[in-house]
Every structure is written in structure tokens, then in C-alpha cells.
Amino acid sequence: MDQIKVFSPATVANVSCGYDAMGFALETLGDDMIFTKTDSKGVIISKIEGADLPYDSDKNVAGAVAQLMLKDSKANFGLDIQIFKNFKPGSGLGSSAASASGAAFAVNQLLDKRYPDLELTKFAMQGEVVACGSAIADNVAAAIYGGFILVRSNEPLDIVNIPTPTNLIATIIHPQIEIKTEDARKVVPTQIDLKTAISQWSNVGGLISGLYSNNFDLIGRSLVDLVAEPNRKKLIPFFDEVKHAALKSGALGAGISGSGPSIFALSEGLETAKQVEYAIASVYKKSDIDFSTYVSQISKTGTRIQ
Ligand SMILES: Nc1ncnc2c1ncn2[C@@H]1O[C@H](COP(=O)(O)OP(=O)(O)O)[C@@H](O)[C@H]1O
Ligand SMILES: N[C@@H](CCOP(=O)(O)O)C(=O)O
């Protein structure tokens, strides 16, 4: 194979209670990327559409991940990468993770599937270091594995796929302001008290149990974040109003998607998810902030060949 076109999904990290430990992939939103083998070694980024991003292969996460993998595998070819961004960087929807995971997945295909998903996740995490200075696994693991994932351990890396009810639908609102993950991580406390920790890990347990048992009420009760959300929500205009509107219109729960500014809600069934979309869009319609909304199933497959 000399060329491959891949789709790499947007992802919602944290899912309220699981800061750096949980995430899921969206079915309908993501980036397209084309990877072409070249005779000369090295990685060139020849096209980027949809966002203003570095062409320098060391600074673009896709280029950085591809270079690492070509070096590690001692590949005898180079790469030309084209990136078509369908959602903005700094969205809280894993824009950098989509590129990093897309690169890891595509290069692996061109190397005849040399690496398992866990190794691909480790390569993609190095892309996250380029984007935000931290080797975060939640977005990239969700993109590579698909579905809903738990990062059970970072060292050694241990990723667990959590089954999700098929009629669990995500509604997303993305106000068009940029929040860099690197900046939003600085407002999260590095220490929390035991009482807060107990509530947080109880909610993680509740959420995972609710996903396994199709218990929507339990899923809703567990979508609580006492660690990142109280500190990050001030960065997101109208966060409380959007969350209130989502819950009032039938969502099971709502919270910040990744590091924001996007806000996600989870609902039982498409009809409710669309009502939630209408309600939360109404909040931003009253302001002068541009926004996009998305309603999507949780992607079972994640990053895939187009
Ligand atoms: N291919 C890429 N896609 C998205 N962002 C990239 C890419 N390459 C480098 N970056 C940088 O990563 C940062 C965006 O990542 P991040 O702050 O984590 O936001 P997001 O939540 O959208 O992933 C920006 O500084 C951007 O320039
Ligand atoms: N766990 C990370 C996730 C960042 O997600 P992003 O989509 O905003 O890059 C965090 O919360 O910092």
C-alpha cells in the first residue's frame, strides 16, 4: 500500500468525573487525512485545510507522531501528509488528538500493522506532548480504540474499552473561542482533599457501572465533576446556563468536553439529544458568540480507513 486516507474522530475527554482517565469518540465529527509514501526519507506536510496549523513536521502533531514511528520501525520510506480539519484546534474536542491518532493509525497501516493499539496510543500521546506539553492518553486512546475508554493506568499504560448503550447520544456545543489545553490544565488543582477525591472516584465507578448495565439514571447521577469543572467553567462563557438548559431539556448530564470550551451532554435517545441541542443553542443565540452544535452517537470504531 502506497497511500491511505483515514478518518480520525473528535473525542470528548474526561466525561465529567474522569479527569485524564476517560473519553469517548464521536461518530459523525472528525478529521480526514491522506498519507502517501515517498522515496525520500523524512516527513513533509504538504496540505492543511480548515485550520491555521504549523507545516513544520516537528511542530505539527501528525508530523511528529509519523516521524517517531518511521524512526522506531526503521522504515525505508518517507511520508507526505495532507490534513483536512473539520473542527477547530483548541476546541476541547481533541483536535490535536485526532491528528496524532490519525497519524499513528495510518503509519501503522503503511507499515503492514506492525504495532498493536496500545503502542499506537503511546506514539499518539507523544503528539499530545507537542500540542500541550503533557502525554495525555484520554483523547488519543478514545480515537484509536473507538467507543468509550478508561485509562486505568498511565504507567504502564492500560486502556480498557467500556461498552456503551447504543442509544446513548452526545450533544455538543462548541462556542468559537479557543482555549488551549496547555492553559486550561494550569487552572486544575494539583492536589485535592480526600472528601473530594472520594466523591470523584465514586462517580467514576457509578458512571462505568451505569454504562455496563444500561442504567441511564445512574449514568446521569454520576456525571459530576468536582475537580476540573469548578475551576475551568469560568473560562467558558454561559457554561452554567448551557448546563442548566441541557438538564432542563432532558439530558442525563452535561459537562465540559475535554479542557473546553466545548460543552457536552449525554441523553437517552436521538430525539432527546436533539431537544437538548435546540435548548443549548438558544443560550448562545442570545449572545454575540458564534457556535457550532453536533449530535452524535458514540463511535464504535474510532480512527478508520476512509
Ligand atoms: N495537526 C494538528 N491539529 C491540531 N492542533 C495541532 C496540530 N499540530 C499542532 N497543533 C497545536 O496543538 C494545539 C491545539 O491542541 P489543544 O490545545 O490540545 O486543543 P484541542 O483540544 O483542540 O486538541 C494548538 O497550539 C495547535 O497549533
Ligand atoms: N484530560 C485532558 C483532555 C484535554 O482534551 P482537549 O480536547 O481539550 O485537548 C484535560 O482535561 O486537560
PDB file of N, CA and C in Angstrom, residues 199-299:
ATOM      1  N   SER A 199     -15.687  11.496  46.474  1.00  0.00           N
ATOM      2  CA  SER A 199     -16.858  11.756  45.614  1.00  0.00           C
ATOM      3  C   SER A 199     -16.514  11.501  44.154  1.00  0.00           C
ATOM      4  N   GLN A 200     -15.313  11.940  43.760  1.00  0.00           N
ATOM      5  CA  GLN A 200     -14.933  11.833  42.350  1.00  0.00           C
ATOM      6  C   GLN A 200     -14.803  10.358  41.944  1.00  0.00           C
ATOM      7  N   TRP A 201     -14.104   9.552  42.735  1.00  0.00           N
ATOM      8  CA  TRP A 201     -13.932   8.153  42.300  1.00  0.00           C
ATOM      9  C   TRP A 201     -15.215   7.359  42.478  1.00  0.00           C
ATOM     10  N   SER A 202     -16.105   7.797  43.379  1.00  0.00           N
ATOM     11  CA  SER A 202     -17.424   7.148  43.473  1.00  0.00           C
ATOM     12  C   SER A 202     -18.211   7.402  42.187  1.00  0.00           C
ATOM     13  N   ASN A 203     -18.126   8.613  41.670  1.00  0.00           N
ATOM     14  CA  ASN A 203     -18.842   8.917  40.422  1.00  0.00           C
ATOM     15  C   ASN A 203     -18.253   8.164  39.233  1.00  0.00           C
ATOM     16  N   VAL A 204     -16.932   8.000  39.199  1.00  0.00           N
ATOM     17  CA  VAL A 204     -16.319   7.216  38.112  1.00  0.00           C
ATOM     18  C   VAL A 204     -16.872   5.790  38.144  1.00  0.00           C
ATOM     19  N   GLY A 205     -16.906   5.214  39.344  1.00  0.00           N
ATOM     20  CA  GLY A 205     -17.449   3.855  39.481  1.00  0.00           C
ATOM     21  C   GLY A 205     -18.903   3.808  39.043  1.00  0.00           C
ATOM     22  N   GLY A 206     -19.668   4.811  39.458  1.00  0.00           N
ATOM     23  CA  GLY A 206     -21.092   4.856  39.097  1.00  0.00           C
ATOM     24  C   GLY A 206     -21.290   4.974  37.592  1.00  0.00           C
ATOM     25  N   LEU A 207     -20.476   5.827  36.959  1.00  0.00           N
ATOM     26  CA  LEU A 207     -20.613   6.031  35.511  1.00  0.00           C
ATOM     27  C   LEU A 207     -20.296   4.731  34.755  1.00  0.00           C
ATOM     28  N   ILE A 208     -19.199   4.095  35.134  1.00  0.00           N
ATOM     29  CA  ILE A 208     -18.806   2.863  34.427  1.00  0.00           C
ATOM     30  C   ILE A 208     -19.847   1.760  34.655  1.00  0.00           C
ATOM     31  N   SER A 209     -20.326   1.672  35.870  1.00  0.00           N
ATOM     32  CA  SER A 209     -21.357   0.675  36.164  1.00  0.00           C
ATOM     33  C   SER A 209     -22.626   0.966  35.352  1.00  0.00           C
ATOM     34  N   GLY A 210     -23.009   2.244  35.282  1.00  0.00           N
ATOM     35  CA  GLY A 210     -24.201   2.636  34.516  1.00  0.00           C
ATOM     36  C   GLY A 210     -24.056   2.325  33.034  1.00  0.00           C
ATOM     37  N   LEU A 211     -22.843   2.518  32.486  1.00  0.00           N
ATOM     38  CA  LEU A 211     -22.608   2.225  31.066  1.00  0.00           C
ATOM     39  C   LEU A 211     -22.715   0.721  30.814  1.00  0.00           C
ATOM     40  N   TYR A 212     -22.140  -0.073  31.714  1.00  0.00           N
ATOM     41  CA  TYR A 212     -22.199  -1.535  31.553  1.00  0.00           C
ATOM     42  C   TYR A 212     -23.622  -2.064  31.641  1.00  0.00           C
ATOM     43  N   SER A 213     -24.417  -1.463  32.543  1.00  0.00           N
ATOM     44  CA  SER A 213     -25.730  -2.050  32.841  1.00  0.00           C
ATOM     45  C   SER A 213     -26.877  -1.316  32.157  1.00  0.00           C
ATOM     46  N   ASN A 214     -26.547  -0.384  31.228  1.00  0.00           N
ATOM     47  CA  ASN A 214     -27.582   0.410  30.535  1.00  0.00           C
ATOM     48  C   ASN A 214     -28.487   1.138  31.525  1.00  0.00           C
ATOM     49  N   ASN A 215     -27.920   1.560  32.639  1.00  0.00           N
ATOM     50  CA  ASN A 215     -28.703   2.241  33.673  1.00  0.00           C
ATOM     51  C   ASN A 215     -28.545   3.761  33.458  1.00  0.00           C
ATOM     52  N   PHE A 216     -29.466   4.334  32.681  1.00  0.00           N
ATOM     53  CA  PHE A 216     -29.338   5.743  32.290  1.00  0.00           C
ATOM     54  C   PHE A 216     -29.431   6.691  33.480  1.00  0.00           C
ATOM     55  N   ASP A 217     -30.261   6.314  34.440  1.00  0.00           N
ATOM     56  CA  ASP A 217     -30.397   7.159  35.621  1.00  0.00           C
ATOM     57  C   ASP A 217     -29.059   7.234  36.386  1.00  0.00           C
ATOM     58  N   LEU A 218     -28.407   6.081  36.493  1.00  0.00           N
ATOM     59  CA  LEU A 218     -27.107   6.037  37.187  1.00  0.00           C
ATOM     60  C   LEU A 218     -26.046   6.811  36.395  1.00  0.00           C
ATOM     61  N   ILE A 219     -26.096   6.684  35.059  1.00  0.00           N
ATOM     62  CA  ILE A 219     -25.155   7.455  34.224  1.00  0.00           C
ATOM     63  C   ILE A 219     -25.328   8.946  34.540  1.00  0.00           C
ATOM     64  N   GLY A 220     -26.577   9.400  34.541  1.00  0.00           N
ATOM     65  CA  GLY A 220     -26.861  10.819  34.792  1.00  0.00           C
ATOM     66  C   GLY A 220     -26.382  11.262  36.166  1.00  0.00           C
ATOM     67  N   ARG A 221     -26.678  10.450  37.195  1.00  0.00           N
ATOM     68  CA  ARG A 221     -26.289  10.827  38.571  1.00  0.00           C
ATOM     69  C   ARG A 221     -24.775  10.915  38.731  1.00  0.00           C
ATOM     70  N   SER A 222     -24.062  10.160  37.860  1.00  0.00           N
ATOM     71  CA  SER A 222     -22.600  10.079  38.012  1.00  0.00           C
ATOM     72  C   SER A 222     -21.847  11.138  37.201  1.00  0.00           C
ATOM     73  N   LEU A 223     -22.547  11.860  36.332  1.00  0.00           N
ATOM     74  CA  LEU A 223     -21.870  12.881  35.503  1.00  0.00           C
ATOM     75  C   LEU A 223     -21.664  14.154  36.329  1.00  0.00           C
ATOM     76  N   VAL A 224     -20.785  14.035  37.299  1.00  0.00           N
ATOM     77  CA  VAL A 224     -20.496  15.131  38.235  1.00  0.00           C
ATOM     78  C   VAL A 224     -18.979  15.292  38.282  1.00  0.00           C
ATOM     79  N   ASP A 225     -18.499  16.528  38.239  1.00  0.00           N
ATOM     80  CA  ASP A 225     -17.053  16.764  38.300  1.00  0.00           C
ATOM     81  C   ASP A 225     -16.754  17.817  39.359  1.00  0.00           C
ATOM     82  N   LEU A 226     -16.048  17.396  40.401  1.00  0.00           N
ATOM     83  CA  LEU A 226     -15.706  18.324  41.482  1.00  0.00           C
ATOM     84  C   LEU A 226     -14.262  18.804  41.369  1.00  0.00           C
ATOM     85  N   VAL A 227     -13.550  18.373  40.329  1.00  0.00           N
ATOM     86  CA  VAL A 227     -12.120  18.682  40.244  1.00  0.00           C
ATOM     87  C   VAL A 227     -11.820  19.738  39.176  1.00  0.00           C
ATOM     88  N   ALA A 228     -12.142  19.434  37.909  1.00  0.00           N
ATOM     89  CA  ALA A 228     -11.778  20.367  36.829  1.00  0.00           C
ATOM     90  C   ALA A 228     -12.885  21.403  36.589  1.00  0.00           C
ATOM     91  N   GLU A 229     -14.129  20.930  36.523  1.00  0.00           N
ATOM     92  CA  GLU A 229     -15.223  21.838  36.124  1.00  0.00           C
ATOM     93  C   GLU A 229     -15.350  23.099  36.993  1.00  0.00           C
ATOM     94  N   PRO A 230     -15.278  22.985  38.334  1.00  0.00           N
ATOM     95  CA  PRO A 230     -15.435  24.210  39.127  1.00  0.00           C
ATOM     96  C   PRO A 230     -14.366  25.263  38.815  1.00  0.00           C
ATOM     97  N   ASN A 231     -13.191  24.799  38.394  1.00  0.00           N
ATOM     98  CA  ASN A 231     -12.090  25.730  38.116  1.00  0.00           C
ATOM     99  C   ASN A 231     -12.039  26.184  36.662  1.00  0.00           C
ATOM    100  N   ARG A 232     -12.526  25.335  35.769  1.00  0.00           N
ATOM    101  CA  ARG A 232     -12.429  25.660  34.342  1.00  0.00           C
ATOM    102  C   ARG A 232     -13.646  26.403  33.810  1.00  0.00           C
ATOM    103  N   LYS A 233     -14.789  26.260  34.494  1.00  0.00           N
ATOM    104  CA  LYS A 233     -16.023  26.774  33.880  1.00  0.00           C
ATOM    105  C   LYS A 233     -15.987  28.289  33.708  1.00  0.00           C
ATOM    106  N   LYS A 234     -15.168  28.969  34.508  1.00  0.00           N
ATOM    107  CA  LYS A 234     -15.063  30.430  34.361  1.00  0.00           C
ATOM    108  C   LYS A 234     -14.427  30.843  33.022  1.00  0.00           C
ATOM    109  N   LEU A 235     -13.749  29.895  32.370  1.00  0.00           N
ATOM    110  CA  LEU A 235     -13.140  30.181  31.056  1.00  0.00           C
ATOM    111  C   LEU A 235     -14.163  30.086  29.926  1.00  0.00           C
ATOM    112  N   ILE A 236     -15.359  29.541  30.246  1.00  0.00           N
ATOM    113  CA  ILE A 236     -16.349  29.243  29.204  1.00  0.00           C
ATOM    114  C   ILE A 236     -17.582  30.116  29.398  1.00  0.00           C
ATOM    115  N   PRO A 237     -17.829  31.065  28.483  1.00  0.00           N
ATOM    116  CA  PRO A 237     -18.992  31.938  28.658  1.00  0.00           C
ATOM    117  C   PRO A 237     -20.289  31.138  28.685  1.00  0.00           C
ATOM    118  N   PHE A 238     -21.171  31.490  29.609  1.00  0.00           N
ATOM    119  CA  PHE A 238     -22.516  30.883  29.734  1.00  0.00           C
ATOM    120  C   PHE A 238     -22.493  29.383  30.081  1.00  0.00           C
ATOM    121  N   PHE A 239     -21.405  28.908  30.686  1.00  0.00           N
ATOM    122  CA  PHE A 239     -21.350  27.469  30.982  1.00  0.00           C
ATOM    123  C   PHE A 239     -22.534  27.027  31.856  1.00  0.00           C
ATOM    124  N   ASP A 240     -22.771  27.752  32.956  1.00  0.00           N
ATOM    125  CA  ASP A 240     -23.855  27.328  33.879  1.00  0.00           C
ATOM    126  C   ASP A 240     -25.208  27.353  33.183  1.00  0.00           C
ATOM    127  N   GLU A 241     -25.429  28.379  32.356  1.00  0.00           N
ATOM    128  CA  GLU A 241     -26.715  28.495  31.644  1.00  0.00           C
ATOM    129  C   GLU A 241     -26.894  27.324  30.674  1.00  0.00           C
ATOM    130  N   VAL A 242     -25.806  26.969  29.965  1.00  0.00           N
ATOM    131  CA  VAL A 242     -25.888  25.852  28.998  1.00  0.00           C
ATOM    132  C   VAL A 242     -26.165  24.545  29.740  1.00  0.00           C
ATOM    133  N   LYS A 243     -25.459  24.330  30.837  1.00  0.00           N
ATOM    134  CA  LYS A 243     -25.652  23.080  31.595  1.00  0.00           C
ATOM    135  C   LYS A 243     -27.096  23.007  32.114  1.00  0.00           C
ATOM    136  N   HIS A 244     -27.578  24.115  32.626  1.00  0.00           N
ATOM    137  CA  HIS A 244     -28.948  24.160  33.146  1.00  0.00           C
ATOM    138  C   HIS A 244     -29.951  23.858  32.019  1.00  0.00           C
ATOM    139  N   ALA A 245     -29.732  24.481  30.853  1.00  0.00           N
ATOM    140  CA  ALA A 245     -30.653  24.275  29.722  1.00  0.00           C
ATOM    141  C   ALA A 245     -30.619  22.818  29.266  1.00  0.00           C
ATOM    142  N   ALA A 246     -29.430  22.204  29.275  1.00  0.00           N
ATOM    143  CA  ALA A 246     -29.309  20.796  28.853  1.00  0.00           C
ATOM    144  C   ALA A 246     -30.095  19.889  29.792  1.00  0.00           C
ATOM    145  N   LEU A 247     -29.924  20.103  31.089  1.00  0.00           N
ATOM    146  CA  LEU A 247     -30.600  19.235  32.066  1.00  0.00           C
ATOM    147  C   LEU A 247     -32.114  19.444  32.018  1.00  0.00           C
ATOM    148  N   LYS A 248     -32.519  20.715  31.857  1.00  0.00           N
ATOM    149  CA  LYS A 248     -33.959  21.022  31.833  1.00  0.00           C
ATOM    150  C   LYS A 248     -34.636  20.408  30.602  1.00  0.00           C
ATOM    151  N   SER A 249     -33.870  20.286  29.514  1.00  0.00           N
ATOM    152  CA  SER A 249     -34.492  19.759  28.288  1.00  0.00           C
ATOM    153  C   SER A 249     -34.351  18.237  28.175  1.00  0.00           C
ATOM    154  N   GLY A 250     -33.868  17.589  29.236  1.00  0.00           N
ATOM    155  CA  GLY A 250     -33.922  16.125  29.257  1.00  0.00           C
ATOM    156  C   GLY A 250     -32.592  15.394  29.238  1.00  0.00           C
ATOM    157  N   ALA A 251     -31.458  16.141  29.209  1.00  0.00           N
ATOM    158  CA  ALA A 251     -30.161  15.440  29.202  1.00  0.00           C
ATOM    159  C   ALA A 251     -29.962  14.704  30.527  1.00  0.00           C
ATOM    160  N   LEU A 252     -29.229  13.586  30.444  1.00  0.00           N
ATOM    161  CA  LEU A 252     -28.894  12.841  31.665  1.00  0.00           C
ATOM    162  C   LEU A 252     -27.888  13.627  32.494  1.00  0.00           C
ATOM    163  N   GLY A 253     -26.986  14.313  31.799  1.00  0.00           N
ATOM    164  CA  GLY A 253     -25.950  15.098  32.467  1.00  0.00           C
ATOM    165  C   GLY A 253     -25.206  15.908  31.426  1.00  0.00           C
ATOM    166  N   ALA A 254     -24.393  16.856  31.891  1.00  0.00           N
ATOM    167  CA  ALA A 254     -23.630  17.706  30.964  1.00  0.00           C
ATOM    168  C   ALA A 254     -22.365  18.178  31.671  1.00  0.00           C
ATOM    169  N   GLY A 255     -21.364  18.514  30.884  1.00  0.00           N
ATOM    170  CA  GLY A 255     -20.115  18.986  31.481  1.00  0.00           C
ATOM    171  C   GLY A 255     -19.203  19.559  30.405  1.00  0.00           C
ATOM    172  N   ILE A 256     -17.995  19.909  30.829  1.00  0.00           N
ATOM    173  CA  ILE A 256     -17.014  20.459  29.876  1.00  0.00           C
ATOM    174  C   ILE A 256     -16.432  19.300  29.061  1.00  0.00           C
ATOM    175  N   SER A 257     -16.355  19.476  27.749  1.00  0.00           N
ATOM    176  CA  SER A 257     -15.714  18.476  26.902  1.00  0.00           C
ATOM    177  C   SER A 257     -14.208  18.728  26.920  1.00  0.00           C
ATOM    178  N   GLY A 258     -13.447  17.761  27.381  1.00  0.00           N
ATOM    179  CA  GLY A 258     -12.003  17.947  27.487  1.00  0.00           C
ATOM    180  C   GLY A 258     -11.703  19.182  28.312  1.00  0.00           C
ATOM    181  N   SER A 259     -10.844  20.042  27.756  1.00  0.00           N
ATOM    182  CA  SER A 259     -10.478  21.253  28.503  1.00  0.00           C
ATOM    183  C   SER A 259     -11.331  22.451  28.083  1.00  0.00           C
ATOM    184  N   GLY A 260     -12.388  22.196  27.264  1.00  0.00           N
ATOM    185  CA  GLY A 260     -13.260  23.270  26.826  1.00  0.00           C
ATOM    186  C   GLY A 260     -12.664  24.020  25.644  1.00  0.00           C
ATOM    187  N   PRO A 261     -13.426  24.934  25.053  1.00  0.00           N
ATOM    188  CA  PRO A 261     -14.695  25.496  25.508  1.00  0.00           C
ATOM    189  C   PRO A 261     -15.927  24.663  25.163  1.00  0.00           C
ATOM    190  N   SER A 262     -15.781  23.564  24.405  1.00  0.00           N
ATOM    191  CA  SER A 262     -16.981  22.794  24.069  1.00  0.00           C
ATOM    192  C   SER A 262     -17.608  22.223  25.333  1.00  0.00           C
ATOM    193  N   ILE A 263     -18.927  22.110  25.282  1.00  0.00           N
ATOM    194  CA  ILE A 263     -19.694  21.534  26.386  1.00  0.00           C
ATOM    195  C   ILE A 263     -20.435  20.325  25.804  1.00  0.00           C
ATOM    196  N   PHE A 264     -20.419  19.202  26.523  1.00  0.00           N
ATOM    197  CA  PHE A 264     -21.129  18.018  26.044  1.00  0.00           C
ATOM    198  C   PHE A 264     -22.313  17.711  26.960  1.00  0.00           C
ATOM    199  N   ALA A 265     -23.312  17.051  26.388  1.00  0.00           N
ATOM    200  CA  ALA A 265     -24.409  16.499  27.187  1.00  0.00           C
ATOM    201  C   ALA A 265     -24.640  15.088  26.692  1.00  0.00           C
ATOM    202  N   LEU A 266     -25.072  14.202  27.565  1.00  0.00           N
ATOM    203  CA  LEU A 266     -25.441  12.848  27.167  1.00  0.00           C
ATOM    204  C   LEU A 266     -26.929  12.656  27.405  1.00  0.00           C
ATOM    205  N   SER A 267     -27.584  12.025  26.435  1.00  0.00           N
ATOM    206  CA  SER A 267     -29.034  11.821  26.523  1.00  0.00           C
ATOM    207  C   SER A 267     -29.375  10.397  26.133  1.00  0.00           C
ATOM    208  N   GLU A 268     -30.550   9.964  26.591  1.00  0.00           N
ATOM    209  CA  GLU A 268     -31.061   8.665  26.151  1.00  0.00           C
ATOM    210  C   GLU A 268     -31.908   8.923  24.909  1.00  0.00           C
ATOM    211  N   GLY A 269     -31.411   8.484  23.746  1.00  0.00           N
ATOM    212  CA  GLY A 269     -32.174   8.576  22.504  1.00  0.00           C
ATOM    213  C   GLY A 269     -31.908   9.859  21.729  1.00  0.00           C
ATOM    214  N   LEU A 270     -32.073   9.729  20.400  1.00  0.00           N
ATOM    215  CA  LEU A 270     -31.776  10.824  19.468  1.00  0.00           C
ATOM    216  C   LEU A 270     -32.724  12.008  19.635  1.00  0.00           C
ATOM    217  N   GLU A 271     -33.996  11.675  19.886  1.00  0.00           N
ATOM    218  CA  GLU A 271     -34.984  12.756  19.979  1.00  0.00           C
ATOM    219  C   GLU A 271     -34.646  13.714  21.132  1.00  0.00           C
ATOM    220  N   THR A 272     -34.330  13.133  22.288  1.00  0.00           N
ATOM    221  CA  THR A 272     -33.962  13.983  23.439  1.00  0.00           C
ATOM    222  C   THR A 272     -32.672  14.743  23.142  1.00  0.00           C
ATOM    223  N   ALA A 273     -31.705  14.050  22.510  1.00  0.00           N
ATOM    224  CA  ALA A 273     -30.430  14.723  22.215  1.00  0.00           C
ATOM    225  C   ALA A 273     -30.649  15.937  21.313  1.00  0.00           C
ATOM    226  N   LYS A 274     -31.630  15.846  20.396  1.00  0.00           N
ATOM    227  CA  LYS A 274     -31.921  16.990  19.514  1.00  0.00           C
ATOM    228  C   LYS A 274     -32.636  18.107  20.268  1.00  0.00           C
ATOM    229  N   GLN A 275     -33.498  17.720  21.218  1.00  0.00           N
ATOM    230  CA  GLN A 275     -34.137  18.759  22.049  1.00  0.00           C
ATOM    231  C   GLN A 275     -33.081  19.507  22.865  1.00  0.00           C
ATOM    232  N   VAL A 276     -32.093  18.742  23.346  1.00  0.00           N
ATOM    233  CA  VAL A 276     -31.003  19.342  24.130  1.00  0.00           C
ATOM    234  C   VAL A 276     -30.206  20.297  23.230  1.00  0.00           C
ATOM    235  N   GLU A 277     -29.959  19.874  21.992  1.00  0.00           N
ATOM    236  CA  GLU A 277     -29.227  20.723  21.038  1.00  0.00           C
ATOM    237  C   GLU A 277     -29.953  22.069  20.868  1.00  0.00           C
ATOM    238  N   TYR A 278     -31.256  21.991  20.681  1.00  0.00           N
ATOM    239  CA  TYR A 278     -32.053  23.205  20.480  1.00  0.00           C
ATOM    240  C   TYR A 278     -31.951  24.109  21.719  1.00  0.00           C
ATOM    241  N   ALA A 279     -32.078  23.483  22.896  1.00  0.00           N
ATOM    242  CA  ALA A 279     -32.092  24.269  24.149  1.00  0.00           C
ATOM    243  C   ALA A 279     -30.746  24.942  24.406  1.00  0.00           C
ATOM    244  N   ILE A 280     -29.657  24.221  24.170  1.00  0.00           N
ATOM    245  CA  ILE A 280     -28.361  24.829  24.493  1.00  0.00           C
ATOM    246  C   ILE A 280     -27.945  25.849  23.425  1.00  0.00           C
ATOM    247  N   ALA A 281     -28.385  25.607  22.184  1.00  0.00           N
ATOM    248  CA  ALA A 281     -28.104  26.604  21.133  1.00  0.00           C
ATOM    249  C   ALA A 281     -28.821  27.917  21.468  1.00  0.00           C
ATOM    250  N   SER A 282     -30.007  27.812  22.065  1.00  0.00           N
ATOM    251  CA  SER A 282     -30.779  29.024  22.394  1.00  0.00           C
ATOM    252  C   SER A 282     -30.000  29.932  23.347  1.00  0.00           C
ATOM    253  N   VAL A 283     -29.179  29.322  24.219  1.00  0.00           N
ATOM    254  CA  VAL A 283     -28.397  30.127  25.176  1.00  0.00           C
ATOM    255  C   VAL A 283     -27.396  31.006  24.417  1.00  0.00           C
ATOM    256  N   TYR A 284     -26.657  30.392  23.485  1.00  0.00           N
ATOM    257  CA  TYR A 284     -25.651  31.181  22.763  1.00  0.00           C
ATOM    258  C   TYR A 284     -26.261  32.112  21.713  1.00  0.00           C
ATOM    259  N   LYS A 285     -27.461  31.736  21.232  1.00  0.00           N
ATOM    260  CA  LYS A 285     -28.115  32.619  20.238  1.00  0.00           C
ATOM    261  C   LYS A 285     -28.382  34.000  20.823  1.00  0.00           C
ATOM    262  N   LYS A 286     -28.554  34.055  22.146  1.00  0.00           N
ATOM    263  CA  LYS A 286     -28.833  35.355  22.796  1.00  0.00           C
ATOM    264  C   LYS A 286     -27.561  36.180  22.940  1.00  0.00           C
ATOM    265  N   SER A 287     -26.396  35.584  22.659  1.00  0.00           N
ATOM    266  CA  SER A 287     -25.129  36.314  22.803  1.00  0.00           C
ATOM    267  C   SER A 287     -24.571  36.627  21.408  1.00  0.00           C
ATOM    268  N   ASP A 288     -23.401  37.290  21.378  1.00  0.00           N
ATOM    269  CA  ASP A 288     -22.791  37.536  20.066  1.00  0.00           C
ATOM    270  C   ASP A 288     -21.679  36.530  19.773  1.00  0.00           C
ATOM    271  N   ILE A 289     -21.684  35.409  20.497  1.00  0.00           N
ATOM    272  CA  ILE A 289     -20.644  34.395  20.294  1.00  0.00           C
ATOM    273  C   ILE A 289     -21.112  33.395  19.227  1.00  0.00           C
ATOM    274  N   ASP A 290     -20.269  33.198  18.193  1.00  0.00           N
ATOM    275  CA  ASP A 290     -20.586  32.177  17.182  1.00  0.00           C
ATOM    276  C   ASP A 290     -20.409  30.793  17.804  1.00  0.00           C
ATOM    277  N   PHE A 291     -21.160  29.833  17.314  1.00  0.00           N
ATOM    278  CA  PHE A 291     -21.037  28.479  17.871  1.00  0.00           C
ATOM    279  C   PHE A 291     -21.453  27.444  16.827  1.00  0.00           C
ATOM    280  N   SER A 292     -21.023  26.206  17.050  1.00  0.00           N
ATOM    281  CA  SER A 292     -21.497  25.067  16.242  1.00  0.00           C
ATOM    282  C   SER A 292     -22.064  24.044  17.205  1.00  0.00           C
ATOM    283  N   THR A 293     -23.034  23.284  16.736  1.00  0.00           N
ATOM    284  CA  THR A 293     -23.558  22.181  17.562  1.00  0.00           C
ATOM    285  C   THR A 293     -23.471  20.877  16.777  1.00  0.00           C
ATOM    286  N   TYR A 294     -23.358  19.787  17.496  1.00  0.00           N
ATOM    287  CA  TYR A 294     -23.286  18.458  16.897  1.00  0.00           C
ATOM    288  C   TYR A 294     -24.096  17.487  17.755  1.00  0.00           C
ATOM    289  N   VAL A 295     -24.776  16.573  17.084  1.00  0.00           N
ATOM    290  CA  VAL A 295     -25.441  15.470  17.784  1.00  0.00           C
ATOM    291  C   VAL A 295     -24.856  14.201  17.202  1.00  0.00           C
ATOM    292  N   SER A 296     -24.362  13.320  18.052  1.00  0.00           N
ATOM    293  CA  SER A 296     -23.642  12.159  17.516  1.00  0.00           C
ATOM    294  C   SER A 296     -23.764  10.947  18.428  1.00  0.00           C
ATOM    295  N   GLN A 297     -23.809   9.786  17.790  1.00  0.00           N
ATOM    296  CA  GLN A 297     -23.630   8.541  18.535  1.00  0.00           C
ATOM    297  C   GLN A 297     -22.172   8.443  18.974  1.00  0.00           C
ATOM    298  N   ILE A 298     -21.919   7.569  19.918  1.00  0.00           N
ATOM    299  CA  ILE A 298     -20.540   7.266  20.293  1.00  0.00           C
ATOM    300  C   ILE A 298     -19.988   6.297  19.240  1.00  0.00           C
ATOM    301  N   SER A 299     -18.830   6.658  18.659  1.00  0.00           N
ATOM    302  CA  SER A 299     -18.278   5.849  17.564  1.00  0.00           C
ATOM    303  C   SER A 299     -17.731   4.526  18.090  1.00  0.00           C
TER     304      SER A 299
END
